[in-house]
CSV table of C-alpha atoms and ligand atoms in Angstrom, one decimal:
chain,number,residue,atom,x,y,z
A,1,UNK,CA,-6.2,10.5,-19.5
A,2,UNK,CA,-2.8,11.5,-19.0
A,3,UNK,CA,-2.7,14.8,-19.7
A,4,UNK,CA,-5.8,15.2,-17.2
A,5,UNK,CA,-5.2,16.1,-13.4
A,6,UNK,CA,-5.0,13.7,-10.5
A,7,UNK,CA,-8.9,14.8,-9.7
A,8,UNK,CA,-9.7,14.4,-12.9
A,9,UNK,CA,-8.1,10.7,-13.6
A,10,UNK,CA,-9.8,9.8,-10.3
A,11,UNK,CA,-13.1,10.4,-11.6
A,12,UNK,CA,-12.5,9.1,-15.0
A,13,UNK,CA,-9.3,7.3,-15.3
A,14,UNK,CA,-9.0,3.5,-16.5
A,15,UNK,CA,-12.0,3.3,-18.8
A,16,UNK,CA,-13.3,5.7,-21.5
A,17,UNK,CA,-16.6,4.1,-22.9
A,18,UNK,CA,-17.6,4.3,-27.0
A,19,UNK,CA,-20.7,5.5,-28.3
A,20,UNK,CA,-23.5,3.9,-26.6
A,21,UNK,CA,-21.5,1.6,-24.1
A,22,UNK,CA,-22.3,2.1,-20.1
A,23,UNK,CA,-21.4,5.1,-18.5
A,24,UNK,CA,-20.0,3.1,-15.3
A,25,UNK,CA,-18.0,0.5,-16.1
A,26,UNK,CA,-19.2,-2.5,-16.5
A,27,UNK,CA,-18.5,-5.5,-14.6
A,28,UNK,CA,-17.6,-8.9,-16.1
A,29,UNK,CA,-18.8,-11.5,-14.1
A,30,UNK,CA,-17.3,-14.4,-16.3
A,31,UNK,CA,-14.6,-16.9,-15.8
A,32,UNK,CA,-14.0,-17.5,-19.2
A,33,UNK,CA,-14.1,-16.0,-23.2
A,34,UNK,CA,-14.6,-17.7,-26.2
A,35,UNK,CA,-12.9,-17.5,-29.3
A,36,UNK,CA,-13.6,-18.6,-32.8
A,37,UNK,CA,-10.5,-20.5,-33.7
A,38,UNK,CA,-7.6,-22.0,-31.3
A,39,UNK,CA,-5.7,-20.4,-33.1
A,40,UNK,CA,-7.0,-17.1,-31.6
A,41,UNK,CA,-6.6,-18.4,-28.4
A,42,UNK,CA,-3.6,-19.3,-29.3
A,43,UNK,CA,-1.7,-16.3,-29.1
A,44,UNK,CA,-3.4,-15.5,-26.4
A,45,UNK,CA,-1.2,-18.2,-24.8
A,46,UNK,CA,1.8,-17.1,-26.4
A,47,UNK,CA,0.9,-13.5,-25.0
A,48,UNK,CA,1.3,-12.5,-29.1
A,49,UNK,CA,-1.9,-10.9,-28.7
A,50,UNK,CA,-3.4,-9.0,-25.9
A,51,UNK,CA,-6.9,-10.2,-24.6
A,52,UNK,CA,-8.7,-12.8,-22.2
A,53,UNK,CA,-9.3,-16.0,-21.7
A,54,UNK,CA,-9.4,-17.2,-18.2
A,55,UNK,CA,-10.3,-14.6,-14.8
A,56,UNK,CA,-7.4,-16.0,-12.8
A,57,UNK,CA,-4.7,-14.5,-15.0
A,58,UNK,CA,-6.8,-11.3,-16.4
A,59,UNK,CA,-10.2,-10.1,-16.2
A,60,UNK,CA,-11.2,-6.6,-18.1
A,61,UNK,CA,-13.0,-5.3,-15.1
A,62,UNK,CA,-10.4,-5.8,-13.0
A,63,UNK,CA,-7.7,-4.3,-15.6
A,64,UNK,CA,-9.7,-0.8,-15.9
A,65,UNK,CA,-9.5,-0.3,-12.4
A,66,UNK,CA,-6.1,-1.4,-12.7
A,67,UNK,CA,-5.3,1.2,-15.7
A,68,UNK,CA,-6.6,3.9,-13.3
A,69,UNK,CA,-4.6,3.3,-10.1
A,70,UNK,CA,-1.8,3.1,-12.6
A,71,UNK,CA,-2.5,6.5,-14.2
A,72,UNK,CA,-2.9,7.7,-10.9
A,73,UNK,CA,0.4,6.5,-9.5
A,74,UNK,CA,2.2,7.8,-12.8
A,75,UNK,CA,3.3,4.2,-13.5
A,76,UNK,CA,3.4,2.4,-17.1
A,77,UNK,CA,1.5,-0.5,-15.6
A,78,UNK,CA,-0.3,-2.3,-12.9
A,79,UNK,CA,-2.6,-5.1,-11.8
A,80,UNK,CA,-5.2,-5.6,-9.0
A,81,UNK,CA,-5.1,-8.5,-6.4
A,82,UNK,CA,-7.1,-10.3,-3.6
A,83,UNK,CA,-5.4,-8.1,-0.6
A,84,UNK,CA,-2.6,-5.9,0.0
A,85,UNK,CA,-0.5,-8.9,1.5
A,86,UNK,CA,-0.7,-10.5,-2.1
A,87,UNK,CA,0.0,-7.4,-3.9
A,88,UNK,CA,3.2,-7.2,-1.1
A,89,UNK,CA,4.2,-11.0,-1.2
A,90,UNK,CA,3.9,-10.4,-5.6
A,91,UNK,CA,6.1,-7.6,-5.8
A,92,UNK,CA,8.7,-8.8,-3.6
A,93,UNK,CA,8.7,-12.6,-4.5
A,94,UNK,CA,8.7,-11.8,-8.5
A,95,UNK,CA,12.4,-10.6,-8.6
A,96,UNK,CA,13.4,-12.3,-5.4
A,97,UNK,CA,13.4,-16.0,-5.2
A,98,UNK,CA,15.0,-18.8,-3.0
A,99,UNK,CA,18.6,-17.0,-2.4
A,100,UNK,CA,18.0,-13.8,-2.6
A,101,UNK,CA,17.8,-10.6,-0.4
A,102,UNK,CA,15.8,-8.1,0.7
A,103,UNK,CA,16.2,-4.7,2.6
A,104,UNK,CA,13.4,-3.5,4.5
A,105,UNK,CA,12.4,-0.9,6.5
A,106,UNK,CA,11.9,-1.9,10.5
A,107,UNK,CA,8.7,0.4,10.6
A,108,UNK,CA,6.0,-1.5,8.3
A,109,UNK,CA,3.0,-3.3,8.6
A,110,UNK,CA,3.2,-6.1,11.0
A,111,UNK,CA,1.4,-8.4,8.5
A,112,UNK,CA,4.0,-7.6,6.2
A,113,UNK,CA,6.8,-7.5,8.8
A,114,UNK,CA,5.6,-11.8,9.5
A,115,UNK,CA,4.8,-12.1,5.8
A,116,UNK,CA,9.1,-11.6,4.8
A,117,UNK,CA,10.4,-12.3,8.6
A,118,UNK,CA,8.9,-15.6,8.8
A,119,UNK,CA,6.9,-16.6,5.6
A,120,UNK,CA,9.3,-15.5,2.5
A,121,UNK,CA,12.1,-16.8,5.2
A,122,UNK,CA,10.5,-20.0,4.7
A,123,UNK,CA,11.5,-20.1,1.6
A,124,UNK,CA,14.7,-19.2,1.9
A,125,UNK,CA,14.6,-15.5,1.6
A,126,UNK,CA,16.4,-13.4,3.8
A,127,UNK,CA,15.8,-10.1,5.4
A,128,UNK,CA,17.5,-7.2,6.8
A,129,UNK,CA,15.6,-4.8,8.6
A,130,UNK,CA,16.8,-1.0,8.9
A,131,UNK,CA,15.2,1.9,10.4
A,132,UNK,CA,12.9,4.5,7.9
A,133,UNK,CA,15.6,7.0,9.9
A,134,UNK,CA,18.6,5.0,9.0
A,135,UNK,CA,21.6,7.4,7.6
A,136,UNK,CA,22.9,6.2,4.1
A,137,UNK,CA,25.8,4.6,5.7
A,138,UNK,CA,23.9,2.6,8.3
A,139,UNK,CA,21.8,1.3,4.3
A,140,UNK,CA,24.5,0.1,2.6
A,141,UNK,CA,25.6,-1.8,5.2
A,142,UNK,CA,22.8,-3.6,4.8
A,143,UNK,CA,23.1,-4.9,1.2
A,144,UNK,CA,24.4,-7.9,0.4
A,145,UNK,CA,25.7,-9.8,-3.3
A,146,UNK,CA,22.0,-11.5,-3.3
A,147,UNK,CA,20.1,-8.3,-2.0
A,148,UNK,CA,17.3,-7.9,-4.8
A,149,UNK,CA,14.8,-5.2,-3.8
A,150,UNK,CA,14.5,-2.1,-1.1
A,151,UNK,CA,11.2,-2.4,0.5
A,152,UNK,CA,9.3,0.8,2.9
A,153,UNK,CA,5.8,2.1,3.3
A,154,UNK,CA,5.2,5.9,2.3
A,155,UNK,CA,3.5,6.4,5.8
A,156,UNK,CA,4.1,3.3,8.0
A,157,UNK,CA,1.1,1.7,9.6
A,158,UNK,CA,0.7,2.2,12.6
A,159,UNK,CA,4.3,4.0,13.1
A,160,UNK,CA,3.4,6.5,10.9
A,161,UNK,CA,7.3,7.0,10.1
A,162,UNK,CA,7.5,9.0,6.9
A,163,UNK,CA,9.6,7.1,4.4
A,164,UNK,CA,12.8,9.5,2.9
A,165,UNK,CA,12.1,7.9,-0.5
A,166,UNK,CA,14.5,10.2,-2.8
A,167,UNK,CA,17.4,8.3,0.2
A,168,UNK,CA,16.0,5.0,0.0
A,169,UNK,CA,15.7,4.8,-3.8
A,170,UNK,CA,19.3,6.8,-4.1
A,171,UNK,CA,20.8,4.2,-2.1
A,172,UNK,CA,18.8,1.2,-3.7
A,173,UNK,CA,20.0,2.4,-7.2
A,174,UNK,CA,23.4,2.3,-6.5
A,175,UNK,CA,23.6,-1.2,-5.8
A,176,UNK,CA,21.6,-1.8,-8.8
A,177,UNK,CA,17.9,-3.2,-7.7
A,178,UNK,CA,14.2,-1.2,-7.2
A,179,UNK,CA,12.8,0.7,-4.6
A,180,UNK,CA,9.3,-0.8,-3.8
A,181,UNK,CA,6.6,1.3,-1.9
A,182,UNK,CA,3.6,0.6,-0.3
A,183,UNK,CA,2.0,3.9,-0.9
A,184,UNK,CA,-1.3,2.4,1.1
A,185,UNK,CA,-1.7,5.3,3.4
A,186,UNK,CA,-1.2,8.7,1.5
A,187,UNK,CA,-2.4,7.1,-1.6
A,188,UNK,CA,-1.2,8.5,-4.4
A,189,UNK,CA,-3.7,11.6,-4.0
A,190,UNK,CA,-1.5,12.9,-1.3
A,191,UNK,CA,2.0,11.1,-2.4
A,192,UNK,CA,3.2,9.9,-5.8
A,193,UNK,CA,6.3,7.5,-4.4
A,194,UNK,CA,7.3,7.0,-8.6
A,195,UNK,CA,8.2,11.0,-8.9
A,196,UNK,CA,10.7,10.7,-6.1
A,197,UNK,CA,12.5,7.7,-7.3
A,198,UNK,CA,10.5,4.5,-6.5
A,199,UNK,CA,10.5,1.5,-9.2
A,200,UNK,CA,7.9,-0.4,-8.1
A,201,UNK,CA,4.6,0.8,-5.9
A,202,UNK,CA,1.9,-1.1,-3.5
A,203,UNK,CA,-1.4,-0.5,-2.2
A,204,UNK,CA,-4.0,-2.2,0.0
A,205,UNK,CA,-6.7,-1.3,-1.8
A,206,UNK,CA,-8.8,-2.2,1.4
A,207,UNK,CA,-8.0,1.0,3.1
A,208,UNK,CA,-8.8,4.6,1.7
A,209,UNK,CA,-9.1,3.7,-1.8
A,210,UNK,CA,-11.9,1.6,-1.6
A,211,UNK,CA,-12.7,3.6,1.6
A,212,UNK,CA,-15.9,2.2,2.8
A,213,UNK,CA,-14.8,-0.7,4.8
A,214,UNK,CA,-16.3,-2.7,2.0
A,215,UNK,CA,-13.8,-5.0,-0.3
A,216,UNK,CA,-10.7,-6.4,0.8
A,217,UNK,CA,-8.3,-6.1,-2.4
A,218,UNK,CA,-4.6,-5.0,-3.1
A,219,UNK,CA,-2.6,-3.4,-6.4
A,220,UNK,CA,0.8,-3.4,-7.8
A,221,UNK,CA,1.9,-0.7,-9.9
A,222,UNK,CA,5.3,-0.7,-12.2
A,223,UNK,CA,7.0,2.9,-12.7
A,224,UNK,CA,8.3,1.2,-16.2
A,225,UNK,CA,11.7,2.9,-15.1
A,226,UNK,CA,13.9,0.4,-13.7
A,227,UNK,CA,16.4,-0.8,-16.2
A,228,UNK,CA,16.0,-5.0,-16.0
A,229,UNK,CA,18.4,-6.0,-18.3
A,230,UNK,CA,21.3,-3.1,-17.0
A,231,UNK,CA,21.1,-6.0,-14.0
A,232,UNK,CA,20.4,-8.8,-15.8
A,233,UNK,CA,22.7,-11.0,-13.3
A,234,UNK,CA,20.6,-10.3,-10.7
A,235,UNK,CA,17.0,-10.6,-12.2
A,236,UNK,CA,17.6,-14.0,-14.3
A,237,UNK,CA,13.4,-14.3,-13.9
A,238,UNK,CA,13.2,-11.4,-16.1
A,239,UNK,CA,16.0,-11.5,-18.1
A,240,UNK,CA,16.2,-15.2,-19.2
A,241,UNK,CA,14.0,-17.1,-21.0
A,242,UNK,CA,10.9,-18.4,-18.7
A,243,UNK,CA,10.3,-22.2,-19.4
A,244,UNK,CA,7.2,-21.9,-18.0
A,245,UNK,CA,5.9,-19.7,-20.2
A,246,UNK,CA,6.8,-20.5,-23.7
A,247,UNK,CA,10.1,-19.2,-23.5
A,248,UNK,CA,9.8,-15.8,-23.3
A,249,UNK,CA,11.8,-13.0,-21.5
A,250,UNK,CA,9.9,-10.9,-20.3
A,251,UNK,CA,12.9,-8.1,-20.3
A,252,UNK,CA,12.8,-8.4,-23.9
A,253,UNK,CA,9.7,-9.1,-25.4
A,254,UNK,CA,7.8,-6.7,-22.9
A,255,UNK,CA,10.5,-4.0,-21.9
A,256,UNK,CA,10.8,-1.7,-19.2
A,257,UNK,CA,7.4,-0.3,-19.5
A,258,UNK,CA,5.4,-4.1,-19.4
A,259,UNK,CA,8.0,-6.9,-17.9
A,260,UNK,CA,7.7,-6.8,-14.3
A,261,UNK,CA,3.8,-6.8,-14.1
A,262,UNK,CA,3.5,-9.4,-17.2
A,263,UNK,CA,6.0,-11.8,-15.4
A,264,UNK,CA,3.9,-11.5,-12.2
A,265,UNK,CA,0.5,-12.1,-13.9
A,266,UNK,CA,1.9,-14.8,-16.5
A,267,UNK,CA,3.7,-16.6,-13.7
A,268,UNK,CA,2.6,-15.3,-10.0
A,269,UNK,CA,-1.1,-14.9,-10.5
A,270,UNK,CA,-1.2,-18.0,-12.9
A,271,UNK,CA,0.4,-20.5,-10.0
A,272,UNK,CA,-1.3,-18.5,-6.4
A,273,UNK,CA,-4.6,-16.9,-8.1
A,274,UNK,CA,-4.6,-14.2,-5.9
A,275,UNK,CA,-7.5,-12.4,-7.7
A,276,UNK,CA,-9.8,-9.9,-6.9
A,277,UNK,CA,-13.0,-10.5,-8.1
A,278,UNK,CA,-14.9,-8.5,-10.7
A,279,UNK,CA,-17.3,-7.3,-8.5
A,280,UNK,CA,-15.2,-6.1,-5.7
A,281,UNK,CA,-12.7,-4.1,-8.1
A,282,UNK,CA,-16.2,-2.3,-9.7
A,283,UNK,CA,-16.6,-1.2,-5.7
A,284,UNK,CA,-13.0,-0.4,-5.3
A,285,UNK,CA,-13.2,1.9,-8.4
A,286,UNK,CA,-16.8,3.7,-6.9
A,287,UNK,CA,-14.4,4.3,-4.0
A,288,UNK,CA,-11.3,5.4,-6.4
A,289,UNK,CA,-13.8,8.1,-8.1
A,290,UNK,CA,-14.2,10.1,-4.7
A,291,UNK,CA,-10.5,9.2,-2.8
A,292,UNK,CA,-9.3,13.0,-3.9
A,293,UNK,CA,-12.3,14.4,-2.1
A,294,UNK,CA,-12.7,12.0,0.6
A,295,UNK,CA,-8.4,12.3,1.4
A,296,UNK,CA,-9.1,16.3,2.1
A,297,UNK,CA,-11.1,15.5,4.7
A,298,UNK,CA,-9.3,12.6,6.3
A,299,UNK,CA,-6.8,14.6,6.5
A,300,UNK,CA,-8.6,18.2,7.5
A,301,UNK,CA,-9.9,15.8,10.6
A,302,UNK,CA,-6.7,14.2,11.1
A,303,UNK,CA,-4.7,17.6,11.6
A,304,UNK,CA,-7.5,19.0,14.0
A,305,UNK,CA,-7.7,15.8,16.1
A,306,UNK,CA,-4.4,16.3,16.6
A,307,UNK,CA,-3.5,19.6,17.3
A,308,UNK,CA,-6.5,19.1,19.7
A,309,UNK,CA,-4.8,16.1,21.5
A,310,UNK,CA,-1.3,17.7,21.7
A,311,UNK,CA,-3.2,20.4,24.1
A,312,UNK,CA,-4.5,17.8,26.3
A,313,UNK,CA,-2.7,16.9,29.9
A,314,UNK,CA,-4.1,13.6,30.0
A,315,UNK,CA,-2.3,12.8,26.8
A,316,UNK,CA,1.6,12.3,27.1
A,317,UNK,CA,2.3,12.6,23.5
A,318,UNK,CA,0.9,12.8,19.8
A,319,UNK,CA,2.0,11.3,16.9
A,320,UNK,CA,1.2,12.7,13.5
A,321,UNK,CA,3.2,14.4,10.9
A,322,UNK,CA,1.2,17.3,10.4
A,323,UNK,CA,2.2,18.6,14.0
A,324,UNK,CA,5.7,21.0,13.8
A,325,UNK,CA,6.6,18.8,17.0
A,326,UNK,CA,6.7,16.0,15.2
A,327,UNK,CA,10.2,14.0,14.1
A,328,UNK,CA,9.2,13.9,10.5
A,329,UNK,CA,7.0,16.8,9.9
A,330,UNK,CA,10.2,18.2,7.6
A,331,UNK,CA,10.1,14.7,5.4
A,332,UNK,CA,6.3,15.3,5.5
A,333,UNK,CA,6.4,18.5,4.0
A,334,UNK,CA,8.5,17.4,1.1
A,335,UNK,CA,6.5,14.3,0.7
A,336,UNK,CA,3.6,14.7,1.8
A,337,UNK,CA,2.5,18.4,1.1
A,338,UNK,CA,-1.5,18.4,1.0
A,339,UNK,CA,-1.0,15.9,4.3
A,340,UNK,CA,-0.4,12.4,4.6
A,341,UNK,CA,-3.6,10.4,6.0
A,342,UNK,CA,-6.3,10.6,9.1
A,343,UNK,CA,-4.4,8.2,11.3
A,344,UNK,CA,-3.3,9.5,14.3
A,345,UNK,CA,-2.2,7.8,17.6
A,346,UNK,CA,-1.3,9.1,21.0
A,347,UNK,CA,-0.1,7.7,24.4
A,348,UNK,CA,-2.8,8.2,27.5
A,349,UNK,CA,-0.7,9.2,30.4
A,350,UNK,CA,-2.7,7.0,33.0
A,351,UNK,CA,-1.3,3.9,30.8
A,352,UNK,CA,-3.0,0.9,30.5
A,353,UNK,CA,-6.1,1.4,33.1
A,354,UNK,CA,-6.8,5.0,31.3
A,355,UNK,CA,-6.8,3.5,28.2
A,356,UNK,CA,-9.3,1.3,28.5
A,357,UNK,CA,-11.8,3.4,30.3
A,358,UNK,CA,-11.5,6.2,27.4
A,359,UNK,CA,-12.1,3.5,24.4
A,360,UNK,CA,-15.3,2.2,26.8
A,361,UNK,CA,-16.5,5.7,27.1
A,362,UNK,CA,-16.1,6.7,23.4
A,363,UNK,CA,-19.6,7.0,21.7
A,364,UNK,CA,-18.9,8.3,18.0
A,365,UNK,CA,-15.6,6.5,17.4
A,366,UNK,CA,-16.3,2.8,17.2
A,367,UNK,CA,-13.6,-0.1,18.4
A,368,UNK,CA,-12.3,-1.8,15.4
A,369,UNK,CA,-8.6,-3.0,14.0
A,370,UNK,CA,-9.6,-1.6,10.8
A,371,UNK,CA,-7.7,1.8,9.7
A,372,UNK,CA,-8.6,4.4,6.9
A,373,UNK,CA,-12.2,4.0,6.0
A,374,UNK,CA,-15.4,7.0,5.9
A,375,UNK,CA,-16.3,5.9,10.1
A,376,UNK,CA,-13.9,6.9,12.8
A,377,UNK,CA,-12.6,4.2,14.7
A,378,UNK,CA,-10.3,3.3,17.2
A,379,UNK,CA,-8.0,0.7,18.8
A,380,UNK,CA,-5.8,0.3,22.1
A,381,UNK,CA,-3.6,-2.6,20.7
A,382,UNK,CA,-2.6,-3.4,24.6
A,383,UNK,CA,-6.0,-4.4,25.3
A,384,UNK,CA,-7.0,-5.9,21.6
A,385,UNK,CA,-4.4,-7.2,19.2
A,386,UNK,CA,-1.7,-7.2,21.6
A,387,UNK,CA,-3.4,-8.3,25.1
A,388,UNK,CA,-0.9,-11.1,25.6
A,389,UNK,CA,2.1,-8.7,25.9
A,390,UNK,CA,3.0,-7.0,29.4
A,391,UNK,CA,3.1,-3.6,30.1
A,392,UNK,CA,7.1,-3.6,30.0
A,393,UNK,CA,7.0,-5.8,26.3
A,394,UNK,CA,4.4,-3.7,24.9
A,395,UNK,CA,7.3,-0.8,26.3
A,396,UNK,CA,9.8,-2.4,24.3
A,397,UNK,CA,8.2,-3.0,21.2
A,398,UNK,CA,7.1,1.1,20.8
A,399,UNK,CA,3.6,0.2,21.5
A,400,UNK,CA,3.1,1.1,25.4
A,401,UNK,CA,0.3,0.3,27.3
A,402,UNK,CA,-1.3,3.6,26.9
A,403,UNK,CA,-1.4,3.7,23.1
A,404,UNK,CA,-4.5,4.5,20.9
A,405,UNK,CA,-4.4,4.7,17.3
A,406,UNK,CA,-7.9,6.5,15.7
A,407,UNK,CA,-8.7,6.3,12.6
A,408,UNK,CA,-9.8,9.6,11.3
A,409,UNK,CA,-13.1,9.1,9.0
A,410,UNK,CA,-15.0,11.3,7.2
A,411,UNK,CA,-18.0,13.0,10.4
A,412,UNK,CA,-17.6,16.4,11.3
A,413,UNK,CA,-14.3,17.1,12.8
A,414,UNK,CA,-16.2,19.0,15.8
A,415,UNK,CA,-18.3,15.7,16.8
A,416,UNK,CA,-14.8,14.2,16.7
A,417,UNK,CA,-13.2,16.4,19.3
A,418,UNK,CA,-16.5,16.7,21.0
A,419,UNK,CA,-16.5,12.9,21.4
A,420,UNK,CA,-12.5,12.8,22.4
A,421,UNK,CA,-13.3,15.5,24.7
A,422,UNK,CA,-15.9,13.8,27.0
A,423,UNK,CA,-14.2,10.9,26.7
A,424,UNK,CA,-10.8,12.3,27.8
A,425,UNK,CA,-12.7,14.0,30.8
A,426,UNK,CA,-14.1,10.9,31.9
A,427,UNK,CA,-10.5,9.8,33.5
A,428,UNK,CA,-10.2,12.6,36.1
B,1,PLP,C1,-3.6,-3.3,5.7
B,1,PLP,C2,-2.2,-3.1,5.1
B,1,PLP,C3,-1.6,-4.2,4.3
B,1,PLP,C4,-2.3,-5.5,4.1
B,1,PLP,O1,-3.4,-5.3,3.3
B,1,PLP,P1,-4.6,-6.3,3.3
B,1,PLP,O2,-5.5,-5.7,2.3
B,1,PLP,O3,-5.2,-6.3,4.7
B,1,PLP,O4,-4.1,-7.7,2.9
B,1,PLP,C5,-0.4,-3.9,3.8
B,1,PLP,N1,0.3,-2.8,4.0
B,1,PLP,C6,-0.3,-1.7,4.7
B,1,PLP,C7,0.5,-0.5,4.8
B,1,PLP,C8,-1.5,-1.9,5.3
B,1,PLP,O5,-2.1,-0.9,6.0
């Protein structure tokens, strides 16, 4: 599939069935595989050979969709997991451990903010946060003699901060660890983070990739490009035989192309089983085969809804990169050329009271905390997710009172605006 184009790997990619096998693929709904001799199984164990023998570690369903997302990312390989926290906690906690480091970027998601402020802090892995606008002076500040991995999202969510990833992964290489990405929100239809530099790439698979709302999942993806063993000092877990696992070193045995994601199968997915299932990675890949079509038109409904907002005077500002106005619309248009995602937010200028007598008055655009599937939705985080924060906190944090963040889905861009429209009227 490699030669194919992005369309064309997200129709087909991962799985290329002989004569007379299904045309979709098929889903294996089995914990376990038999083998003939123990011997087989065997070197199974001893990852000599390469097949399956037990769901938590690898299941082939789940590794075709897996081989796609990879092809689509450009990586040399990948693995699926039970949500994008898991795929975010793997990445980060198989080359960082008790002792070690990480640099992140201030603007990410706030379950992965609490999972590596408080949870990976837990056990005993530290964090320094720096802004996605940080300068590269104000970055290497921030590394340290234990710092083990760079960490940003492509688009943040809900910031929507576009990530300068060439900078980030410049900066990251010169004190000798990855750059990892979680590409979640352009996808890798509108963003490949690997051809500007990054080592390692992430995805909640929940959002637009499955696309539907339907299956909560998550992927990792390895570019195959970071040099282990150049660092060997720092990545022992790679570079030094694992006890745990016959002895091997992964650096070694597997090389660039294979270590990172065997370690974290063979050792991470072994020990937490954060799995996705075989069923919900045959849904994820129904959504995978229409993402390029279905990110046009996130996108197409994105940009209108927001140059229609930005004309509106009971909205104070828009955020979305697409607009010229907007802070990173130049990093956008080097990243993100075909557009980014359809998530946009803006700040209602009667504050708190305005905002949540538009959300009661929206009709088409449904009240949800989800983001990035085919429905439009919405959410005022003051009055939802954030309700026990005052007006001056909420202020303080960059979410003000006033703040809606909608979804963009997949309706007609017109019954969109129309839907804005009436409900934007409805506060004069
Ligand atoms: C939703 C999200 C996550 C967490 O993914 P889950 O599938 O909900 O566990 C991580 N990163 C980003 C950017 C997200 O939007």
């Amino acid at each position: 599939m490699s030669d194919y184009r992005l369309n064309t790997k997200c129709v087909q990619g991962g799985y290329t069935p002989g004569n007379g096998e299904p045309r979709q693929i098929p889903i294996i709904q089995s914990t376990t595989f038999k083998y003939d001799t123990s011997e087989d199984m065997g070197k199974l164990f001893d990852l000599e050979a390469s097949g399956y023998f037990y769901s938590r570690l690898q299941n082939p369903t789940c590794d075709m969709v897996a081989a796609k997302i990879a092809e689509l990312e450009g990586g040399s390989a990948a693995m699926l997991t039970g949500s994008g926290q898991a795929a975010n906690f793997f990445a980060l906690f198989n080359i960082c451990e008790n002792g070690g480091h990480i640099v992140a970027s201030s603007s990410i998601y706030g379950g992965t903010f609490n999972l590596i402020a408080v949870t990976m802090a837990k056990m005993g892995i530290e964090t320094t946060f720096v802004s996605p606008d940080a300068d590269e002076e104000e970055l290497n500040a921030a590394f340290r003699e234990n710092t083990k991995a760079v960490f940003g999202e492509t688009i943040a969510n809900p910031a929507l901060t576009v990530l300068d990833i060439e900078k980030f992964a410049r900066v990251a290489h010169e004190h000798g660890v990855p750059l990892i990405v979680d590409n979640t929100f352009p996808t890798p239809v509108n963003c490949r983070p690997i051809e500007w530099g990054a080592d390692i790439v992430t995805h909640s698979t929940t959002k637009y990739m499955d696309g539907h709302g339907s299956c909560v999942g998550g992927a990792i993806v390895d570019s195959g490009k970071f040099d282990w063993m150049a660092h060997a000092d720092k990545f022992p877990g790679l570079c030094t035989p694992d006890e745990s696992y016959h002895g091997i070193t992964y650096a070694e045995k597997f090389g660039r192309e294979g270590a990172f994601i065997t370690k974290c199968v063979a050792q991470l997915m072994r020990d937490f089983g954060c799995v996705q299932s075989p069923n919900s990675a045959f849904i994820l890949n129904l959504g995978l085969e229409s993402l390029h079509v279905r990110m046009a038109r996130h996108v197409e409904n994105g940009q209108a809804v927001a140059e229609f907002l930005e004309g509106r005077e009971e909205v104070k500002y828009v955020n979305y990169s697409g607009l010229e106005s907007n802070k990173y619309h130049a990093l956008a248009k080097k990243y993100l050329p075909n557009g980014g995602c359809g998530v946009v937010s803006f700040e209602l200028a009667g504050g708190r009271a305005a905002a949540e007598k538009f959300m009661k008055n929206l009709k088409l655009a449904a009240i949800e905390t989800h983001v990035a599937d085919a429905r439009t939705c919405c959410l005022n985080p003051a009055s939802s997710t954030h309700r026990q924060m005052t007006d001056e906190q909420l202020e303080e944090a960059g979410i003000p009172a006033g703040l809606i963040r909608m979804s963009c889905g997949l309706e007609d861009k017109s019954d969109l605006i129309a839907d804005l429209k009436q409900a934007l009227e409805s506060l004069r």
